[in-house]
mmCIF file of C-alpha atoms in Angstrom:
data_model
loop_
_atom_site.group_PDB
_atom_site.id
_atom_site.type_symbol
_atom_site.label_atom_id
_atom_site.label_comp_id
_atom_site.label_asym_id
_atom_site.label_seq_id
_atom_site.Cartn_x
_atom_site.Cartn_y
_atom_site.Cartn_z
ATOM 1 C CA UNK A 7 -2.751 -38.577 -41.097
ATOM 2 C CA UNK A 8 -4.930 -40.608 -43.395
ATOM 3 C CA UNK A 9 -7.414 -42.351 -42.544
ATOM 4 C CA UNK A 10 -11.167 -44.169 -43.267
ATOM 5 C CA UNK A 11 -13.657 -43.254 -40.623
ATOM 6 C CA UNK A 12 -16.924 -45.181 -39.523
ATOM 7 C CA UNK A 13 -18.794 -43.621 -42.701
ATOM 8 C CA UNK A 14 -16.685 -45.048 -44.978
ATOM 9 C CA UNK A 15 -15.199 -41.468 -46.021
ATOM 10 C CA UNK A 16 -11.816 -41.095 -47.133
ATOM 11 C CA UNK A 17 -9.789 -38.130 -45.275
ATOM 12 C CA UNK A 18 -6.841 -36.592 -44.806
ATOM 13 C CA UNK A 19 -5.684 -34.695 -41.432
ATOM 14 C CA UNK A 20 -2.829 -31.955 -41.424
ATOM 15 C CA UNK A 21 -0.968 -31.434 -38.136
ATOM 16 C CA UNK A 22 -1.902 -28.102 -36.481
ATOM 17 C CA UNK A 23 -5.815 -27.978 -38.151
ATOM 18 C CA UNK A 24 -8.500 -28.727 -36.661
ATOM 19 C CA UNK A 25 -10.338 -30.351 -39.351
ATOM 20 C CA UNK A 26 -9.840 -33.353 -41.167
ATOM 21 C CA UNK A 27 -10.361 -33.065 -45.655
ATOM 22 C CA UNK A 28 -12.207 -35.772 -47.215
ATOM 23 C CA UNK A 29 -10.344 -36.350 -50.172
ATOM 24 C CA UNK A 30 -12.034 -38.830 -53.300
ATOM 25 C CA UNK A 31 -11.407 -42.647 -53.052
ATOM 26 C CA UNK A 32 -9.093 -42.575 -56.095
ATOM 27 C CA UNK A 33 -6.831 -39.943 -54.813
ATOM 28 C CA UNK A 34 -6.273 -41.127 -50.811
ATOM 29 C CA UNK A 35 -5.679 -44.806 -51.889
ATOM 30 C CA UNK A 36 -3.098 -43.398 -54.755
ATOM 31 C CA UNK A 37 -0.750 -41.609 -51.888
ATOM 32 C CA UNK A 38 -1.310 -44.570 -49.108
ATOM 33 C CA UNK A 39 -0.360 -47.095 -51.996
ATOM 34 C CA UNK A 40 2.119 -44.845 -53.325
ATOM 35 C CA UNK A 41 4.372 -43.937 -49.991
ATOM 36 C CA UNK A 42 2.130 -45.903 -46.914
ATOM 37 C CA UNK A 43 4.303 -48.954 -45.444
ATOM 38 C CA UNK A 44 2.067 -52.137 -45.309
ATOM 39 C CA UNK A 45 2.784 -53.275 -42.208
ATOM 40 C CA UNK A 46 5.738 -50.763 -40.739
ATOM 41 C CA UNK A 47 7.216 -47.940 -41.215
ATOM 42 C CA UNK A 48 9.043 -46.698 -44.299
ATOM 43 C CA UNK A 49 11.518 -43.802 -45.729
ATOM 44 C CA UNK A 50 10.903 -42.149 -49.047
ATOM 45 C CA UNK A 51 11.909 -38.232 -50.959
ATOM 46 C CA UNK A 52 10.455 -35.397 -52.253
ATOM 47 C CA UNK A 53 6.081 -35.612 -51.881
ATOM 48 C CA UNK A 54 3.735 -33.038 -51.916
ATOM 49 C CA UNK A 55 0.173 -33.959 -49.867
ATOM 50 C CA UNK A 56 -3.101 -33.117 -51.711
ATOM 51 C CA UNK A 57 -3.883 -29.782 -51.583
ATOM 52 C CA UNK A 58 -0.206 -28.338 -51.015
ATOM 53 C CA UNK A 59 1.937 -26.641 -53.897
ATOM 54 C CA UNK A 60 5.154 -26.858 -52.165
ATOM 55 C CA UNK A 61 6.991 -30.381 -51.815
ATOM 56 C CA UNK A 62 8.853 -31.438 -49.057
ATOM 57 C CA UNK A 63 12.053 -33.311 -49.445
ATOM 58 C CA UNK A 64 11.904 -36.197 -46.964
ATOM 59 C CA UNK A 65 9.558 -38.420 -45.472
ATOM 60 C CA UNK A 66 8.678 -41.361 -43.688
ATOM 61 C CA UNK A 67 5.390 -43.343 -42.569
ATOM 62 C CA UNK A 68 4.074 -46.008 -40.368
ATOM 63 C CA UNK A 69 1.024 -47.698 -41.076
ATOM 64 C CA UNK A 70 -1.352 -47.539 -38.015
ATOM 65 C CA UNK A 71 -4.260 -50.189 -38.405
ATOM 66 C CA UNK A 72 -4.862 -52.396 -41.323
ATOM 67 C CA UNK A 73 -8.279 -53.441 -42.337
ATOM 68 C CA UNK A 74 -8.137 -55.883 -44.849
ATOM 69 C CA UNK A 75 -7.462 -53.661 -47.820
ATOM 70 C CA UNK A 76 -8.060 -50.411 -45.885
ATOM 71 C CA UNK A 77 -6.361 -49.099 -42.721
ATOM 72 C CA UNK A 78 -4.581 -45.282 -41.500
ATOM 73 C CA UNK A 79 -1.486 -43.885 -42.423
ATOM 74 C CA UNK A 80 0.916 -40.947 -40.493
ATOM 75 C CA UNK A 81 2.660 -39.365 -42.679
ATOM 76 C CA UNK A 82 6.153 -36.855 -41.372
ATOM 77 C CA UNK A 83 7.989 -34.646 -43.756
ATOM 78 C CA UNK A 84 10.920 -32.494 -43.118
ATOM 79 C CA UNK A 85 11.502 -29.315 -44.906
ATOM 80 C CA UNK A 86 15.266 -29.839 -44.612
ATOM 81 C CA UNK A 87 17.880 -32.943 -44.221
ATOM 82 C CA UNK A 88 16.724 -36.228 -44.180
ATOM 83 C CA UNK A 89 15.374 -39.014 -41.227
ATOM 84 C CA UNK A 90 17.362 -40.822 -39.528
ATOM 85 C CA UNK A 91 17.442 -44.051 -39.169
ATOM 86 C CA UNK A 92 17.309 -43.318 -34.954
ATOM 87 C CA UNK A 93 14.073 -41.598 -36.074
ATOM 88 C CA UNK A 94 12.610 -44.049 -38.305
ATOM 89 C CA UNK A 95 13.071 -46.646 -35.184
ATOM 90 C CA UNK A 96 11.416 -44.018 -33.072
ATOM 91 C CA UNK A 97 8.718 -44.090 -35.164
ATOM 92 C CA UNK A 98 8.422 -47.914 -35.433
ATOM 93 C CA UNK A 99 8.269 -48.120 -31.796
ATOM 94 C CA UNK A 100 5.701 -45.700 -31.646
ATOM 95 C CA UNK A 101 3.596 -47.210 -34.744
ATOM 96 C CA UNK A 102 4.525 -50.648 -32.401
ATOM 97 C CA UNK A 103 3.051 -48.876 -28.905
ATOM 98 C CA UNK A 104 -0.087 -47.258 -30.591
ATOM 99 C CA UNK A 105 -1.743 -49.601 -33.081
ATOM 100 C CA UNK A 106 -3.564 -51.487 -31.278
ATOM 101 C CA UNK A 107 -4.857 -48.832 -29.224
ATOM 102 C CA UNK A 108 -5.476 -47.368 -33.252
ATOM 103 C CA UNK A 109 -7.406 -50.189 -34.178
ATOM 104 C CA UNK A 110 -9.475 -51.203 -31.186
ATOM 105 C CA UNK A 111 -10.757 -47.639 -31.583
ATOM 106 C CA UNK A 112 -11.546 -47.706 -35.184
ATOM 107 C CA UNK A 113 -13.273 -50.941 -34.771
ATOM 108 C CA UNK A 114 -14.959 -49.668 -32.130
ATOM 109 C CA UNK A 115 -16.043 -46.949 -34.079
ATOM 110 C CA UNK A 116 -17.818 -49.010 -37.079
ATOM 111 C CA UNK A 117 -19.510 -51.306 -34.483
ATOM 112 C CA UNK A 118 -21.498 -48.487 -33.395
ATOM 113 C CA UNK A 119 -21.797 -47.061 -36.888
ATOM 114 C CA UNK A 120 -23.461 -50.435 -37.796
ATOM 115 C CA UNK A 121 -25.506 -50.603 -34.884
ATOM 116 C CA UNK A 122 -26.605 -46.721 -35.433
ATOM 117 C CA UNK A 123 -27.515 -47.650 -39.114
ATOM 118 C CA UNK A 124 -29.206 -51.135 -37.884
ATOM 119 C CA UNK A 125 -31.437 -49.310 -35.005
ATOM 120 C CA UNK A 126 -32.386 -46.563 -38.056
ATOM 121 C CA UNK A 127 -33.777 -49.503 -40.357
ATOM 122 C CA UNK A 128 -35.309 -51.143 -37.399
ATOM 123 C CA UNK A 129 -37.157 -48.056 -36.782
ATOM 124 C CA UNK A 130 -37.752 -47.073 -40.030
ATOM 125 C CA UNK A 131 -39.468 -50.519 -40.323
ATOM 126 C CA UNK A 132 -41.464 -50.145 -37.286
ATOM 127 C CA UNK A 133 -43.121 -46.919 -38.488
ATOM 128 C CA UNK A 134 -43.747 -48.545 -41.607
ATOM 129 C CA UNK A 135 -45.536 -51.640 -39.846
ATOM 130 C CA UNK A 136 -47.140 -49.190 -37.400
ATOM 131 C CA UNK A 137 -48.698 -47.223 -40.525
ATOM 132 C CA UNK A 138 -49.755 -50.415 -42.233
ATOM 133 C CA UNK A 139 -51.280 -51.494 -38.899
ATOM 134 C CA UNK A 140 -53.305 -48.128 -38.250
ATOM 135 C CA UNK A 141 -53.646 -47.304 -42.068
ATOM 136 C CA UNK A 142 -55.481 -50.824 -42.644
ATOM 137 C CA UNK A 143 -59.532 -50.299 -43.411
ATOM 138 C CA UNK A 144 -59.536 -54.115 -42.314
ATOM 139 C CA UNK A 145 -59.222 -55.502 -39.212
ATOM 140 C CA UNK A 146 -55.787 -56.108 -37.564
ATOM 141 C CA UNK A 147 -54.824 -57.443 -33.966
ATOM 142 C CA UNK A 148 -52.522 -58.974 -32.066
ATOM 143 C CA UNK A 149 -53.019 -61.698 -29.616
ATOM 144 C CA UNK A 150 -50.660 -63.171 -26.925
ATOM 145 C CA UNK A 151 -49.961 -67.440 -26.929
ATOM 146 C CA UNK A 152 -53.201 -67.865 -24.735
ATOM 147 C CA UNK A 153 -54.929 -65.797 -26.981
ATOM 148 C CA UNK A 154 -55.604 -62.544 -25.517
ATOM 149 C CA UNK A 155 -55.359 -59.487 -27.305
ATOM 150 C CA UNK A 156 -52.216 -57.240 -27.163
ATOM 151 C CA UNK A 157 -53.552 -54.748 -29.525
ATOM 152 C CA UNK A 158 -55.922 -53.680 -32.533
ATOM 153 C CA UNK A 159 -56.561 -51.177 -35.179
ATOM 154 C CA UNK A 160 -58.679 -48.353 -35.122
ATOM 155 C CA UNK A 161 -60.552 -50.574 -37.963
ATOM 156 C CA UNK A 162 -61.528 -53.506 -35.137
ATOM 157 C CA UNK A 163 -63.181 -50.967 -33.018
ATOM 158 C CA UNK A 164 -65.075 -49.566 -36.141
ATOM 159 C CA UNK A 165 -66.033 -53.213 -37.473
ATOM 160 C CA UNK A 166 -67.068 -54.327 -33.986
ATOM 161 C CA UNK A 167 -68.987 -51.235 -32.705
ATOM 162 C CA UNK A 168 -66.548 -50.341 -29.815
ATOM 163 C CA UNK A 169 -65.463 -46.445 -29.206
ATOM 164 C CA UNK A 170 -61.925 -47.198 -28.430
ATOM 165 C CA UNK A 171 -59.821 -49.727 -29.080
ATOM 166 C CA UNK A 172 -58.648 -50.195 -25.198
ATOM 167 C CA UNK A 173 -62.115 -51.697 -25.248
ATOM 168 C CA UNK A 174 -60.075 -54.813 -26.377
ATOM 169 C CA UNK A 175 -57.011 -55.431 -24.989
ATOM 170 C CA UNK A 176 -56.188 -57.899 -22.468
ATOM 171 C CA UNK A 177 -59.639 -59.765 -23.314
ATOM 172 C CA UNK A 178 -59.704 -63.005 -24.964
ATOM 173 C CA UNK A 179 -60.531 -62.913 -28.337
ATOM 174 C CA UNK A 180 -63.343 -65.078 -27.547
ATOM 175 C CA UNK A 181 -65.238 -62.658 -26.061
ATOM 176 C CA UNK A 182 -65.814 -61.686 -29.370
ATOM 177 C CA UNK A 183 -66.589 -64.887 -31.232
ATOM 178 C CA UNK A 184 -70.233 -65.678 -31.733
ATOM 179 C CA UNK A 185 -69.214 -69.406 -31.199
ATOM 180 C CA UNK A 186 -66.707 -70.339 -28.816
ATOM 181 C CA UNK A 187 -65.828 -73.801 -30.347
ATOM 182 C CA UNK A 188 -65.171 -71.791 -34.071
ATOM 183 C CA UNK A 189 -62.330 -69.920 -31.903
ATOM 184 C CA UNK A 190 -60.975 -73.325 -30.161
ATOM 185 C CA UNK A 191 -60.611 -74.918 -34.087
ATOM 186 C CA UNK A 192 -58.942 -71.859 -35.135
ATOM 187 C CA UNK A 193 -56.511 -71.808 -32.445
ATOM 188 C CA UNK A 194 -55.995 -75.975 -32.681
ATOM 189 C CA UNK A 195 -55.000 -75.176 -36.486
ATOM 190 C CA UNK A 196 -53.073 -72.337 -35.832
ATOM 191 C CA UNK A 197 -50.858 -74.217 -33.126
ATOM 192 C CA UNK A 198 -50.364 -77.245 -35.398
ATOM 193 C CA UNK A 199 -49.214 -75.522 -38.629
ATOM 194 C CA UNK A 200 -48.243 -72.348 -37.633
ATOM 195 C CA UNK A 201 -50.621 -69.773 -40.096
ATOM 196 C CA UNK A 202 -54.337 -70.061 -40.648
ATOM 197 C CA UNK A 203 -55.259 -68.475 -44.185
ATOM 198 C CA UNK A 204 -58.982 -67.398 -45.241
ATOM 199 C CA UNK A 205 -60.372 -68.603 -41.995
ATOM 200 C CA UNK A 206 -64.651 -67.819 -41.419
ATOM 201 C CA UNK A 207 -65.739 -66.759 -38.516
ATOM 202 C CA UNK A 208 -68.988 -65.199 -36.954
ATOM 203 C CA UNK A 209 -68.242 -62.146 -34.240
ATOM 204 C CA UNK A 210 -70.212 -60.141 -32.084
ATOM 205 C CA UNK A 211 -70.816 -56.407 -32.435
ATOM 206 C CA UNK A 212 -71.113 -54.281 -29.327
ATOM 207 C CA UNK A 213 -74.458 -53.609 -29.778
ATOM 208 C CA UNK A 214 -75.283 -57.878 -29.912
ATOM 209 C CA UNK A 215 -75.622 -57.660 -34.272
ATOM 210 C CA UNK A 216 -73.264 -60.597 -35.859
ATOM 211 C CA UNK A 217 -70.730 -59.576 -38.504
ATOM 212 C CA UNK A 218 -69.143 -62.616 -40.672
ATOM 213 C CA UNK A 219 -65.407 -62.321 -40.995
ATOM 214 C CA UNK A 220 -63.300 -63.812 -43.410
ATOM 215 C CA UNK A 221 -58.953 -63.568 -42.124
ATOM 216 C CA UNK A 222 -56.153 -64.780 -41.953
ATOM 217 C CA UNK A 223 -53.402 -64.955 -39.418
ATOM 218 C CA UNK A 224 -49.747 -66.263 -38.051
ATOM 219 C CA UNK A 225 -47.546 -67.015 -35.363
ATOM 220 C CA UNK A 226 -44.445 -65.423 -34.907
ATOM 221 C CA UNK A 227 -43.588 -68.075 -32.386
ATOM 222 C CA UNK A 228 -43.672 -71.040 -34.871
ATOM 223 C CA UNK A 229 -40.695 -72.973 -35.907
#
């Protein structure tokens, strides 16, 4: 049997072991170009499979999947006389029966390797965020459309005065603005062109002490 599996690695499988043999991409395409059918099955002599000394004198194949230029091959050899032609229509009925069973499974197969490799990246990427997010000595948050806060940095609670940074969420960030109206402006521009850059504003410390604050900010909800 050869085949391509969801990594993209080229192997070989020998009837009666129990582990396939990745062979180089040179090599497996050479023997599947050399003696695989296309699209049924075909006859052909003497072939020796990689890694055996001894040749066998007969053969015949049946291509089980195709993937554009790709696909799996079985491969039967007889050590004596030939196939018949009762066998190689055998064979084509049972190339016939299983391929699409073959394929489903093999496209099956990369689906989930692609989502496997997509939910690594996606993760990868959210630890990366999350490390920016904590790592930051400035100030970072997140707010919800009506403004209240989702989540902050260890940095906010430092800036602002505040031993933990649950002393923020689900408040409005208001409650931290020294002027109400400089928060209402803000949120006015932010709604009508989606990012606010370099934006001034005057907050409130815990203990009542101003602090003047120079961000900027987006919304991931804009079009």
């Amino acid at each position: 049997l050869f085949y391509i599996n969801n990594k993209n690695v080229f192997r070989m499988c020998i009837s009666g072991t129990d582990f396939p043999i990745a062979l180089p991409e040179a090599r497996w395409r050479a023997c599947v170009n050399a003696h695989g059918a296309s699209s049924s099955t075909a006859r052909f002599g003497s072939w020796s499979i990689p890694g055996m000394d001894e040749s066998l004198p007969s053969w015949i194949s049946a291509c089980l999947y195709a993937s554009g230029n790709d696909g799996g091959y079985i491969f039967l050899g007889r050590e004596d006389g030939t196939w018949s032609d009762q066998a190689l229509s055998s064979l084509a009925s049972l190339q016939e029966a299983i391929s699409p069973i073959v394929e489903t499974r093999h496209e099956r197969k990369i689906e989930e390797q692609k989502r496997a490799e997509a939910e690594k990246r996606l993760a990868r990427n959210e630890r990366r965020l999350r490390d920016l997010f904590e790592g930051s000595r400035d100030m970072i948050y997140t707010a919800s459309a009506d403004d209240i806060i989702t989540g902050v940095n260890s940095s906010a609670a430092t800036l602002l005065g505040y031993p933990s940074k649950a002393d923020f969420t689900g408040k409005p960030f208001s409650t931290f603005s020294l002027n109400p109206e400089d928060r209402k402006f803000f949120l006015e521009k932010m709604l009508a062109q989606g990012y606010v850059d370099d934006y001034e504003i005057v907050l409130t410390r815990k203990d009542g002490s101003s602090i003047f604050w120079v961000f900027s900010a987006f919304s991931t909800s804009c079009g």
